[in-house]
Amino acid sequence: MEKLIIRGGKPLNGDVFISGMKNSALPVIFGTIAAGDVCTIGNIPDVSDIALAFDILRSMGAKVRFINTDTVIIDTTNVMRKSPPLEYVSKMRASTYILGAMLGRFKEAQVGYPGGCDFGTRPINQHLKGFELLGARVAYGGDGNINVTASEGLKGNFIYFDIASVGSTINVMLAAIFAEGTTVIENAAREPHIVDTASFLNACGADISGAGTSMIRIRGVKKLHGCNYTLAPDMIEAGTYMAAAAATNGNITVRRIIPKHMEAVTVKLREIGLSIDVGDDYITVNSNGAYRGTEIQTNPYPGFPTDMHPQFTAMLCLSNGISKITERVWDGRFKYVDELLKMGADITIDEGSVIINGIKHFKGAAVKASDLRAGASLVIAGLAANGETTVTGIEWIDRGYEALVDKLRMLGADIQRVEY
Ligand code: EPZ
């Protein structure tokens, strides 16, 4: 087992280069199943979720080969119609994308019920509703598998999502690319990773328009082919470093990003009094000391991202005012609060919101990550704290942050990863 040891109180300064977006990489990697050919994907982040996705693809008969540190060649010509091992699938929510990709290409799919970060209930009823509206039949096998079949093929349809769900939008898009006729998804999620996935599928010969808006149109095609594609940068990784700059009174430039993706985060940092410089492919956050509290509601894109909620709580604990973050996406996202309280935070949870009273500083403590973004929140608190903080449960952090210790050290952090 490994843990992080952080000696806090040092302002972070300098440039950090952002990796490819994990939440784009996952649907694109599983989307190669639909291509049934050779795809070269660039800007792949080196994080454990991606390694697991490659293991799942290999277990299904795909060939996966890195040609350099962040570019991979995936050949899914001979992917078998078999369900990947349950012990893989149960670790990661994004393995649900296998359902859409297999259903699209093979008109049948079988995947174990997905796992992933535990925020309470994480249903997939909207995914399955979309598949049924395309003409598929859904059955739950006694072995924990979900079986989706469309023996008469898939037919385009009008699909309205009750919730602008990222996973449902992507999964139905993956299934609909081969459906006969046209599919319209209404109330689609608009995240940049939806656009990335649609752009990848179009590069493979799909006919998708409207990705990034709430209405996506997919005209069915007969077959896809391989392509070369480069992923967008990770907006949540970038936002995490921006919050760390604020919390440590530092001056950080996040590079190789798409500033438009960061607007909700940038607006909030400006609102609390930080100076922000936005360039073509970078943003500089300069925190020269005190900043105000604020109110935030998390919402689907382009709203404030739920995946930035825990990191902003850690940062706002050090504001000179009172803040409130209302979580409107995941009802179980608050586990990180107990760990911040161990570090001296003054936070109460009230009906789906955290109320944050500013404190002078965190005290270093032994804390444990319960999910990916909770872990990021504890690292930010440790970087700002007086004294030493140890963070365990860092396998959660490894799922979504490439080379976290190296990148933080380059910014002046006193952080190390040790066995224990
Ligand atoms: C994706 O999860 C991300 N994961 C999550 O990021 C992110 O928090 C989430 O989108 C919201 O932005 C990946 O992309 C791999 P949803 P996903 O379907 O697709 C409800 C991280 O930290 N819902 O948009 O699972 C659901 O309960 C991870 O990188 C249904 O009710 O999220 C939730 O309340 C954590 N029925 C809301 O919709 C469904 O069938 C949003 O879920 C599907 C979803």
GROMACS .gro file of C-alpha atoms and ligand atoms in nm:
model
  464
    1MET     CA    1   0.000   0.000   0.000
    2GLU     CA    2   0.117   0.357  -0.060
    3LYS     CA    3   0.033   0.692   0.094
    4LEU     CA    4   0.115   1.056   0.030
    5ILE     CA    5   0.309   1.262   0.284
    6ILE     CA    6   0.261   1.637   0.234
    7ARG     CA    7   0.437   1.911   0.428
    8GLY     CA    8   0.212   2.206   0.365
    9GLY     CA    9   0.230   2.584   0.378
   10LYS     CA   10   0.432   2.636   0.057
   11PRO     CA   11   0.276   2.852  -0.217
   12LEU     CA   12   0.263   2.662  -0.549
   13ASN     CA   13   0.422   2.851  -0.837
   14GLY     CA   14   0.497   2.774  -1.200
   15ASP     CA   15   0.355   2.593  -1.503
   16VAL     CA   16   0.168   2.263  -1.506
   17PHE     CA   17   0.090   2.077  -1.829
   18ILE     CA   18  -0.255   1.918  -1.830
   19SER     CA   19  -0.303   1.559  -1.953
   20GLY     CA   20  -0.577   1.419  -2.177
   21MET     CA   21  -0.932   1.405  -2.039
   22LYS     CA   22  -1.004   1.078  -1.854
   23ASN     CA   23  -1.380   1.114  -1.908
   24SER     CA   24  -1.326   1.144  -2.283
   25ALA     CA   25  -1.064   0.872  -2.302
   26LEU     CA   26  -1.296   0.611  -2.150
   27PRO     CA   27  -1.587   0.644  -2.399
   28VAL     CA   28  -1.343   0.681  -2.690
   29ILE     CA   29  -1.148   0.369  -2.588
   30PHE     CA   30  -1.468   0.163  -2.552
   31GLY     CA   31  -1.605   0.334  -2.863
   32THR     CA   32  -1.325   0.173  -3.068
   33ILE     CA   33  -1.527  -0.150  -3.029
   34ALA     CA   34  -1.784   0.005  -3.264
   35ALA     CA   35  -1.513   0.090  -3.519
   36GLY     CA   36  -1.407  -0.275  -3.562
   37ASP     CA   37  -1.081  -0.151  -3.712
   38VAL     CA   38  -0.748   0.008  -3.614
   39CYS     CA   39  -0.765   0.342  -3.429
   40THR     CA   40  -0.475   0.559  -3.314
   41ILE     CA   41  -0.566   0.770  -3.011
   42GLY     CA   42  -0.341   1.052  -2.884
   43ASN     CA   43  -0.324   1.247  -2.553
   44ILE     CA   44  -0.418   0.937  -2.353
   45PRO     CA   45  -0.376   1.011  -1.978
   46ASP     CA   46  -0.162   0.767  -1.781
   47VAL     CA   47  -0.415   0.692  -1.504
   48SER     CA   48  -0.537   0.363  -1.361
   49ASP     CA   49  -0.891   0.386  -1.506
   50ILE     CA   50  -0.738   0.391  -1.855
   51ALA     CA   51  -0.511   0.095  -1.780
   52LEU     CA   52  -0.819  -0.095  -1.661
   53ALA     CA   53  -1.009  -0.001  -1.979
   54PHE     CA   54  -0.724  -0.146  -2.187
   55ASP     CA   55  -0.729  -0.466  -1.978
   56ILE     CA   56  -1.102  -0.496  -2.043
   57LEU     CA   57  -1.054  -0.445  -2.419
   58ARG     CA   58  -0.773  -0.702  -2.429
   59SER     CA   59  -0.992  -0.952  -2.241
   60MET     CA   60  -1.244  -0.912  -2.525
   61GLY     CA   61  -0.988  -0.985  -2.795
   62ALA     CA   62  -0.874  -0.635  -2.891
   63LYS     CA   63  -0.506  -0.557  -2.953
   64VAL     CA   64  -0.371  -0.252  -2.764
   65ARG     CA   65  -0.020  -0.115  -2.823
   66PHE     CA   66   0.140   0.212  -2.707
   67ILE     CA   67   0.355   0.383  -2.970
   68ASN     CA   68   0.470   0.649  -2.724
   69THR     CA   69   0.388   0.765  -2.372
   70ASP     CA   70   0.043   0.900  -2.458
   71THR     CA   71  -0.047   0.751  -2.796
   72VAL     CA   72  -0.201   0.409  -2.840
   73ILE     CA   73  -0.303   0.190  -3.136
   74ILE     CA   74  -0.619  -0.010  -3.069
   75ASP     CA   75  -0.730  -0.286  -3.308
   76THR     CA   76  -1.084  -0.411  -3.240
   77THR     CA   77  -1.123  -0.607  -3.566
   78ASN     CA   78  -1.144  -0.937  -3.378
   79VAL     CA   79  -1.325  -0.828  -3.064
   80MET     CA   80  -1.537  -1.119  -2.941
   81ARG     CA   81  -1.904  -1.090  -2.847
   82LYS     CA   82  -1.835  -1.196  -2.493
   83SER     CA   83  -1.891  -1.014  -2.168
   84PRO     CA   84  -1.570  -0.883  -2.005
   85PRO     CA   85  -1.474  -1.028  -1.665
   86LEU     CA   86  -1.704  -0.906  -1.384
   87GLU     CA   87  -1.409  -0.828  -1.157
   88TYR     CA   88  -1.290  -0.568  -1.411
   89VAL     CA   89  -1.629  -0.418  -1.491
   90SER     CA   90  -1.737  -0.390  -1.127
   91LYS     CA   91  -1.448  -0.148  -1.065
   92MET     CA   92  -1.547   0.118  -1.314
   93ARG     CA   93  -1.873   0.291  -1.402
   94ALA     CA   94  -1.753   0.376  -1.754
   95SER     CA   95  -1.755   0.006  -1.846
   96THR     CA   96  -2.125   0.062  -1.915
   97TYR     CA   97  -2.008   0.209  -2.248
   98ILE     CA   98  -1.932  -0.145  -2.361
   99LEU     CA   99  -2.308  -0.205  -2.369
  100GLY     CA  100  -2.369   0.071  -2.623
  101ALA     CA  101  -2.067  -0.011  -2.837
  102MET     CA  102  -2.139  -0.387  -2.849
  103LEU     CA  103  -2.513  -0.336  -2.901
  104GLY     CA  104  -2.441  -0.103  -3.190
  105ARG     CA  105  -2.192  -0.330  -3.364
  106PHE     CA  106  -2.317  -0.679  -3.273
  107LYS     CA  107  -2.686  -0.608  -3.187
  108GLU     CA  108  -2.624  -0.782  -2.856
  109ALA     CA  109  -2.427  -0.699  -2.541
  110GLN     CA  110  -2.372  -0.841  -2.197
  111VAL     CA  111  -2.189  -0.654  -1.919
  112GLY     CA  112  -2.178  -0.692  -1.542
  113TYR     CA  113  -2.341  -0.417  -1.337
  114PRO     CA  114  -2.083  -0.133  -1.325
  115GLY     CA  115  -1.899  -0.008  -1.015
  116GLY     CA  116  -1.692   0.307  -0.966
  117CYS     CA  117  -1.679   0.596  -0.720
  118ASP     CA  118  -1.940   0.545  -0.450
  119PHE     CA  119  -2.165   0.852  -0.431
  120GLY     CA  120  -2.472   0.658  -0.332
  121THR     CA  121  -2.711   0.541  -0.600
  122ARG     CA  122  -2.572   0.548  -0.954
  123PRO     CA  123  -2.860   0.409  -1.164
  124ILE     CA  124  -2.838   0.337  -1.537
  125ASN     CA  125  -3.212   0.340  -1.605
  126GLN     CA  126  -3.177   0.622  -1.860
  127HIS     CA  127  -2.912   0.425  -2.051
  128LEU     CA  128  -3.143   0.123  -2.067
  129LYS     CA  129  -3.448   0.335  -2.157
  130GLY     CA  130  -3.253   0.468  -2.454
  131PHE     CA  131  -3.157   0.119  -2.570
  132GLU     CA  132  -3.521   0.003  -2.545
  133LEU     CA  133  -3.640   0.303  -2.747
  134LEU     CA  134  -3.396   0.193  -3.018
  135GLY     CA  135  -3.570  -0.146  -3.023
  136ALA     CA  136  -3.346  -0.347  -2.792
  137ARG     CA  137  -3.462  -0.582  -2.517
  138VAL     CA  138  -3.302  -0.549  -2.173
  139ALA     CA  139  -3.282  -0.839  -1.926
  140TYR     CA  140  -3.094  -0.880  -1.598
  141GLY     CA  141  -2.914  -1.214  -1.580
  142GLY     CA  142  -2.900  -1.389  -1.242
  143ASP     CA  143  -2.519  -1.364  -1.263
  144GLY     CA  144  -2.523  -0.983  -1.216
  145ASN     CA  145  -2.499  -0.930  -1.591
  146ILE     CA  146  -2.713  -0.691  -1.793
  147ASN     CA  147  -2.814  -0.849  -2.127
  148VAL     CA  148  -2.923  -0.621  -2.411
  149THR     CA  149  -3.030  -0.773  -2.746
  150ALA     CA  150  -3.179  -0.640  -3.069
  151SER     CA  151  -3.237  -0.946  -3.288
  152GLU     CA  152  -3.437  -0.739  -3.541
  153GLY     CA  153  -3.167  -0.469  -3.542
  154LEU     CA  154  -3.190  -0.116  -3.402
  155LYS     CA  155  -3.422   0.153  -3.536
  156GLY     CA  156  -3.372   0.526  -3.497
  157ASN     CA  157  -3.609   0.697  -3.254
  158PHE     CA  158  -3.676   1.014  -3.056
  159ILE     CA  159  -3.521   0.981  -2.709
  160TYR     CA  160  -3.588   1.231  -2.432
  161PHE     CA  161  -3.369   1.205  -2.121
  162ASP     CA  162  -3.531   1.300  -1.790
  163ILE     CA  163  -3.181   1.400  -1.671
  164ALA     CA  164  -2.900   1.546  -1.882
  165SER     CA  165  -2.687   1.241  -1.809
  166VAL     CA  166  -2.333   1.213  -1.947
  167GLY     CA  167  -2.323   0.834  -1.946
  168SER     CA  168  -2.669   0.789  -2.097
  169THR     CA  169  -2.601   1.041  -2.374
  170ILE     CA  170  -2.274   0.872  -2.470
  171ASN     CA  171  -2.409   0.518  -2.441
  172VAL     CA  172  -2.715   0.582  -2.657
  173MET     CA  173  -2.498   0.766  -2.911
  174LEU     CA  174  -2.273   0.456  -2.931
  175ALA     CA  175  -2.573   0.228  -2.993
  176ALA     CA  176  -2.752   0.460  -3.236
  177ILE     CA  177  -2.466   0.509  -3.485
  178PHE     CA  178  -2.569   0.188  -3.667
  179ALA     CA  179  -2.946   0.214  -3.608
  180GLU     CA  180  -3.165   0.224  -3.921
  181GLY     CA  181  -3.279   0.582  -3.980
  182THR     CA  182  -3.229   0.883  -3.755
  183THR     CA  183  -3.212   0.908  -3.377
  184VAL     CA  184  -3.268   1.237  -3.194
  185ILE     CA  185  -3.157   1.267  -2.832
  186GLU     CA  186  -3.332   1.552  -2.652
  187ASN     CA  187  -3.207   1.692  -2.318
  188ALA     CA  188  -2.867   1.543  -2.399
  189ALA     CA  189  -2.571   1.619  -2.173
  190ARG     CA  190  -2.344   1.890  -2.318
  191GLU     CA  191  -2.007   1.813  -2.154
  192PRO     CA  192  -1.687   1.849  -2.358
  193HIS     CA  193  -1.636   1.473  -2.330
  194ILE     CA  194  -1.963   1.425  -2.523
  195VAL     CA  195  -1.822   1.644  -2.801
  196ASP     CA  196  -1.491   1.456  -2.790
  197THR     CA  197  -1.667   1.119  -2.820
  198ALA     CA  198  -1.891   1.236  -3.106
  199SER     CA  199  -1.591   1.387  -3.289
  200PHE     CA  200  -1.403   1.057  -3.254
  201LEU     CA  201  -1.702   0.856  -3.384
  202ASN     CA  202  -1.747   1.097  -3.676
  203ALA     CA  203  -1.376   1.057  -3.758
  204CYS     CA  204  -1.455   0.683  -3.782
  205GLY     CA  205  -1.739   0.754  -4.029
  206ALA     CA  206  -2.040   0.806  -3.801
  207ASP     CA  207  -2.293   1.081  -3.878
  208ILE     CA  208  -2.353   1.270  -3.552
  209SER     CA  209  -2.449   1.637  -3.528
  210GLY     CA  210  -2.535   1.865  -3.237
  211ALA     CA  211  -2.295   1.718  -2.979
  212GLY     CA  212  -2.236   1.984  -2.713
  213THR     CA  213  -2.596   2.104  -2.742
  214SER     CA  214  -2.900   1.955  -2.571
  215MET     CA  215  -3.022   1.800  -2.899
  216ILE     CA  216  -2.803   1.545  -3.076
  217ARG     CA  217  -2.899   1.393  -3.412
  218ILE     CA  218  -2.749   1.060  -3.519
  219ARG     CA  219  -2.807   0.932  -3.874
  220GLY     CA  220  -2.742   0.555  -3.888
  221VAL     CA  221  -2.456   0.426  -4.104
  222LYS     CA  222  -2.373   0.072  -4.208
  223LYS     CA  223  -2.016   0.048  -4.084
  224LEU     CA  224  -1.733   0.249  -3.929
  225HIS     CA  225  -1.362   0.246  -4.005
  226GLY     CA  226  -1.050   0.321  -3.804
  227CYS     CA  227  -0.918   0.674  -3.752
  228ASN     CA  228  -0.652   0.890  -3.588
  229TYR     CA  229  -0.786   1.099  -3.301
  230THR     CA  230  -0.642   1.319  -3.025
  231LEU     CA  231  -0.832   1.367  -2.699
  232ALA     CA  232  -0.920   1.704  -2.546
  233PRO     CA  233  -0.736   1.812  -2.227
  234ASP     CA  234  -0.877   1.728  -1.882
  235MET     CA  235  -1.085   2.021  -1.757
  236ILE     CA  236  -1.117   1.874  -1.406
  237GLU     CA  237  -0.744   1.814  -1.367
  238ALA     CA  238  -0.691   2.175  -1.476
  239GLY     CA  239  -0.954   2.304  -1.232
  240THR     CA  240  -0.795   2.106  -0.951
  241TYR     CA  241  -0.459   2.280  -1.000
  242MET     CA  242  -0.634   2.617  -1.024
  243ALA     CA  243  -0.801   2.554  -0.686
  244ALA     CA  244  -0.462   2.447  -0.542
  245ALA     CA  245  -0.308   2.775  -0.660
  246ALA     CA  246  -0.575   2.970  -0.471
  247ALA     CA  247  -0.555   2.759  -0.155
  248THR     CA  248  -0.174   2.789  -0.130
  249ASN     CA  249  -0.157   3.161  -0.217
  250GLY     CA  250   0.036   3.060  -0.526
  251ASN     CA  251   0.067   3.159  -0.889
  252ILE     CA  252   0.007   2.870  -1.131
  253THR     CA  253  -0.037   2.858  -1.507
  254VAL     CA  254  -0.225   2.553  -1.633
  255ARG     CA  255  -0.112   2.488  -1.991
  256ARG     CA  256  -0.237   2.284  -2.288
  257ILE     CA  257  -0.603   2.341  -2.195
  258ILE     CA  258  -0.919   2.468  -2.367
  259PRO     CA  259  -1.012   2.775  -2.155
  260LYS     CA  260  -1.374   2.764  -2.272
  261HIS     CA  261  -1.417   2.432  -2.087
  262MET     CA  262  -1.310   2.605  -1.765
  263GLU     CA  263  -1.552   2.900  -1.776
  264ALA     CA  264  -1.768   2.802  -1.478
  265VAL     CA  265  -1.454   2.753  -1.265
  266THR     CA  266  -1.280   3.068  -1.391
  267VAL     CA  267  -1.587   3.284  -1.325
  268LYS     CA  268  -1.606   3.161  -0.966
  269LEU     CA  269  -1.234   3.220  -0.901
  270ARG     CA  270  -1.270   3.577  -1.033
  271GLU     CA  271  -1.584   3.623  -0.820
  272ILE     CA  272  -1.394   3.546  -0.498
  273GLY     CA  273  -1.123   3.797  -0.589
  274LEU     CA  274  -0.844   3.604  -0.759
  275SER     CA  275  -0.663   3.751  -1.056
  276ILE     CA  276  -0.707   3.529  -1.361
  277ASP     CA  277  -0.532   3.565  -1.696
  278VAL     CA  278  -0.688   3.362  -1.979
  279GLY     CA  279  -0.480   3.287  -2.292
  280ASP     CA  280  -0.547   3.075  -2.601
  281ASP     CA  281  -0.441   2.749  -2.435
  282TYR     CA  282  -0.358   2.845  -2.078
  283ILE     CA  283  -0.500   3.009  -1.766
  284THR     CA  284  -0.293   3.175  -1.493
  285VAL     CA  285  -0.433   3.191  -1.140
  286ASN     CA  286  -0.260   3.437  -0.911
  287SER     CA  287  -0.369   3.433  -0.549
  288ASN     CA  288  -0.209   3.718  -0.362
  289GLY     CA  289  -0.361   3.631  -0.025
  290ALA     CA  290  -0.717   3.662   0.099
  291TYR     CA  291  -1.022   3.576  -0.112
  292ARG     CA  292  -1.394   3.598  -0.043
  293GLY     CA  293  -1.654   3.325   0.011
  294THR     CA  294  -1.918   3.249  -0.254
  295GLU     CA  295  -2.225   3.040  -0.335
  296ILE     CA  296  -2.211   2.757  -0.590
  297GLN     CA  297  -2.460   2.507  -0.728
  298THR     CA  298  -2.324   2.210  -0.918
  299ASN     CA  299  -2.503   2.143  -1.247
  300PRO     CA  300  -2.451   1.962  -1.578
  301TYR     CA  301  -2.220   2.145  -1.821
  302PRO     CA  302  -2.192   2.438  -1.878
  303GLY     CA  303  -2.286   2.470  -1.509
  304PHE     CA  304  -2.031   2.437  -1.228
  305PRO     CA  305  -1.897   2.079  -1.248
  306THR     CA  306  -1.984   1.841  -0.966
  307ASP     CA  307  -1.633   1.697  -1.010
  308MET     CA  308  -1.492   2.027  -0.884
  309HIS     CA  309  -1.711   2.043  -0.571
  310PRO     CA  310  -1.474   1.873  -0.318
  311GLN     CA  311  -1.169   2.067  -0.444
  312PHE     CA  312  -1.354   2.400  -0.416
  313THR     CA  313  -1.468   2.316  -0.065
  314ALA     CA  314  -1.105   2.270   0.043
  315MET     CA  315  -1.012   2.600  -0.120
  316LEU     CA  316  -1.312   2.789   0.025
  317CYS     CA  317  -1.230   2.664   0.376
  318LEU     CA  318  -0.948   2.922   0.361
  319SER     CA  319  -1.160   3.213   0.237
  320ASN     CA  320  -1.225   3.511   0.466
  321GLY     CA  321  -1.601   3.461   0.448
  322ILE     CA  322  -1.882   3.207   0.438
  323SER     CA  323  -1.951   2.984   0.137
  324LYS     CA  324  -2.220   2.738   0.033
  325ILE     CA  325  -2.193   2.463  -0.227
  326THR     CA  326  -2.519   2.292  -0.321
  327GLU     CA  327  -2.463   1.949  -0.478
  328ARG     CA  328  -2.731   1.876  -0.737
  329VAL     CA  329  -2.580   1.576  -0.918
  330TRP     CA  330  -2.456   1.315  -0.666
  331ASP     CA  331  -2.642   1.276  -0.337
  332GLY     CA  332  -2.354   1.083  -0.177
  333ARG     CA  333  -2.070   1.322  -0.260
  334PHE     CA  334  -2.007   1.445   0.095
  335LYS     CA  335  -1.779   1.175   0.241
  336TYR     CA  336  -1.473   1.402   0.202
  337VAL     CA  337  -1.617   1.649   0.459
  338ASP     CA  338  -1.535   1.431   0.763
  339GLU     CA  339  -1.172   1.417   0.652
  340LEU     CA  340  -1.149   1.795   0.611
  341LEU     CA  341  -1.301   1.834   0.960
  342LYS     CA  342  -1.005   1.630   1.094
  343MET     CA  343  -0.784   1.907   0.947
  344GLY     CA  344  -0.970   2.181   1.134
  345ALA     CA  345  -1.226   2.278   0.869
  346ASP     CA  346  -1.548   2.448   0.980
  347ILE     CA  347  -1.810   2.282   0.756
  348THR     CA  348  -2.169   2.175   0.814
  349ILE     CA  349  -2.386   1.972   0.576
  350ASP     CA  350  -2.738   2.100   0.539
  351GLU     CA  351  -2.993   1.944   0.301
  352GLY     CA  352  -2.761   1.866   0.014
  353SER     CA  353  -2.534   2.165   0.066
  354VAL     CA  354  -2.207   2.224   0.247
  355ILE     CA  355  -2.186   2.547   0.448
  356ILE     CA  356  -1.822   2.652   0.478
  357ASN     CA  357  -1.698   2.904   0.735
  358GLY     CA  358  -1.353   3.037   0.649
  359ILE     CA  359  -1.067   2.940   0.885
  360LYS     CA  360  -0.714   3.080   0.912
  361HIS     CA  361  -0.542   2.755   0.818
  362PHE     CA  362  -0.576   2.377   0.805
  363LYS     CA  363  -0.384   2.162   1.054
  364GLY     CA  364  -0.194   1.867   0.904
  365ALA     CA  365  -0.358   1.530   0.985
  366ALA     CA  366  -0.388   1.167   0.875
  367VAL     CA  367  -0.678   1.151   0.628
  368LYS     CA  368  -0.820   0.896   0.383
  369ALA     CA  369  -0.959   0.941   0.033
  370SER     CA  370  -1.301   0.782  -0.028
  371ASP     CA  371  -1.324   0.861  -0.402
  372LEU     CA  372  -1.130   1.032  -0.677
  373ARG     CA  373  -1.227   1.396  -0.623
  374ALA     CA  374  -1.243   1.358  -0.245
  375GLY     CA  375  -0.877   1.255  -0.266
  376ALA     CA  376  -0.796   1.566  -0.470
  377SER     CA  377  -0.968   1.779  -0.206
  378LEU     CA  378  -0.754   1.630   0.074
  379VAL     CA  379  -0.434   1.688  -0.125
  380ILE     CA  380  -0.526   2.056  -0.172
  381ALA     CA  381  -0.595   2.089   0.202
  382GLY     CA  382  -0.263   1.917   0.283
  383LEU     CA  383  -0.071   2.148   0.048
  384ALA     CA  384  -0.215   2.450   0.231
  385ALA     CA  385  -0.200   2.307   0.585
  386ASN     CA  386   0.040   2.394   0.863
  387GLY     CA  387   0.238   2.079   0.934
  388GLU     CA  388   0.235   1.731   0.784
  389THR     CA  389  -0.062   1.555   0.625
  390THR     CA  390  -0.071   1.190   0.522
  391VAL     CA  391  -0.329   1.080   0.265
  392THR     CA  392  -0.420   0.713   0.230
  393GLY     CA  393  -0.666   0.560  -0.017
  394ILE     CA  394  -0.457   0.714  -0.295
  395GLU     CA  395  -0.556   0.437  -0.538
  396TRP     CA  396  -0.867   0.650  -0.582
  397ILE     CA  397  -0.655   0.952  -0.681
  398ASP     CA  398  -0.453   0.740  -0.924
  399ARG     CA  399  -0.773   0.678  -1.119
  400GLY     CA  400  -0.783   1.033  -1.255
  401TYR     CA  401  -0.463   1.232  -1.192
  402GLU     CA  402  -0.157   1.156  -1.404
  403ALA     CA  403   0.183   1.202  -1.231
  404LEU     CA  404   0.025   1.404  -0.948
  405VAL     CA  405   0.333   1.397  -0.720
  406ASP     CA  406   0.573   1.492  -1.002
  407LYS     CA  407   0.350   1.776  -1.125
  408LEU     CA  408   0.305   1.913  -0.771
  409ARG     CA  409   0.678   1.888  -0.696
  410MET     CA  410   0.748   2.088  -1.014
  411LEU     CA  411   0.525   2.357  -0.861
  412GLY     CA  412   0.725   2.361  -0.536
  413ALA     CA  413   0.520   2.124  -0.321
  414ASP     CA  414   0.687   1.917  -0.049
  415ILE     CA  415   0.510   1.588  -0.126
  416GLN     CA  416   0.622   1.228  -0.147
  417ARG     CA  417   0.465   0.889  -0.212
  418VAL     CA  418   0.579   0.616   0.027
  419GLU     CA  419   0.505   0.251   0.095
  420TYR     CA  420   0.347   0.167   0.432
  421EPZ     C1  421  -1.989   1.106  -1.548
  421EPZ     O1  422  -2.051   1.007  -1.467
  421EPZ     C2  423  -1.848   1.120  -1.496
  421EPZ     N1  424  -1.778   0.993  -1.511
  421EPZ     C3  425  -1.849   1.163  -1.349
  421EPZ     O2  426  -1.713   1.191  -1.313
  421EPZ     C4  427  -1.927   1.293  -1.334
  421EPZ     O3  428  -1.940   1.323  -1.196
  421EPZ     C5  429  -2.066   1.278  -1.398
  421EPZ     O4  430  -2.054   1.234  -1.534
  421EPZ     C6  431  -2.143   1.411  -1.398
  421EPZ     O5  432  -2.070   1.507  -1.470
  421EPZ     C7  433  -1.731   0.960  -1.632
  421EPZ     O6  434  -1.747   1.032  -1.729
  421EPZ     C8  435  -1.656   0.829  -1.641
  421EPZ     P1  436  -2.434   1.102  -1.521
  421EPZ     P2  437  -2.194   0.946  -1.513
  421EPZ     O7  438  -2.492   0.989  -1.595
  421EPZ     O8  439  -2.201   0.937  -1.660
  421EPZ     C9  440  -2.832   1.034  -1.269
  421EPZ    C10  441  -1.512   1.171  -1.197
  421EPZ     O9  442  -1.484   1.215  -1.085
  421EPZ     N2  443  -2.858   0.922  -1.362
  421EPZ    O10  444  -2.420   1.235  -1.590
  421EPZ    O11  445  -2.219   0.825  -1.431
  421EPZ    C11  446  -2.717   1.004  -1.174
  421EPZ    O12  447  -2.762   0.932  -1.060
  421EPZ    C12  448  -1.645   1.104  -1.221
  421EPZ    O13  449  -1.438   1.182  -1.300
  421EPZ    C13  450  -2.978   0.855  -1.353
  421EPZ    O14  451  -3.063   0.885  -1.270
  421EPZ    O15  452  -2.291   1.063  -1.463
  421EPZ    C14  453  -2.670   1.142  -1.138
  421EPZ    O16  454  -2.752   1.195  -1.036
  421EPZ    C15  455  -1.722   1.084  -1.092
  421EPZ     N3  456  -3.002   0.752  -1.438
  421EPZ    C16  457  -2.694   1.222  -1.267
  421EPZ    O17  458  -2.788   1.148  -1.342
  421EPZ    C17  459  -2.909   0.714  -1.533
  421EPZ    O18  460  -2.937   0.619  -1.609
  421EPZ    C18  461  -2.571   1.245  -1.352
  421EPZ    O19  462  -2.518   1.121  -1.385
  421EPZ    C19  463  -2.787   0.785  -1.541
  421EPZ    C20  464  -2.764   0.889  -1.455
   0.00000   0.00000   0.00000
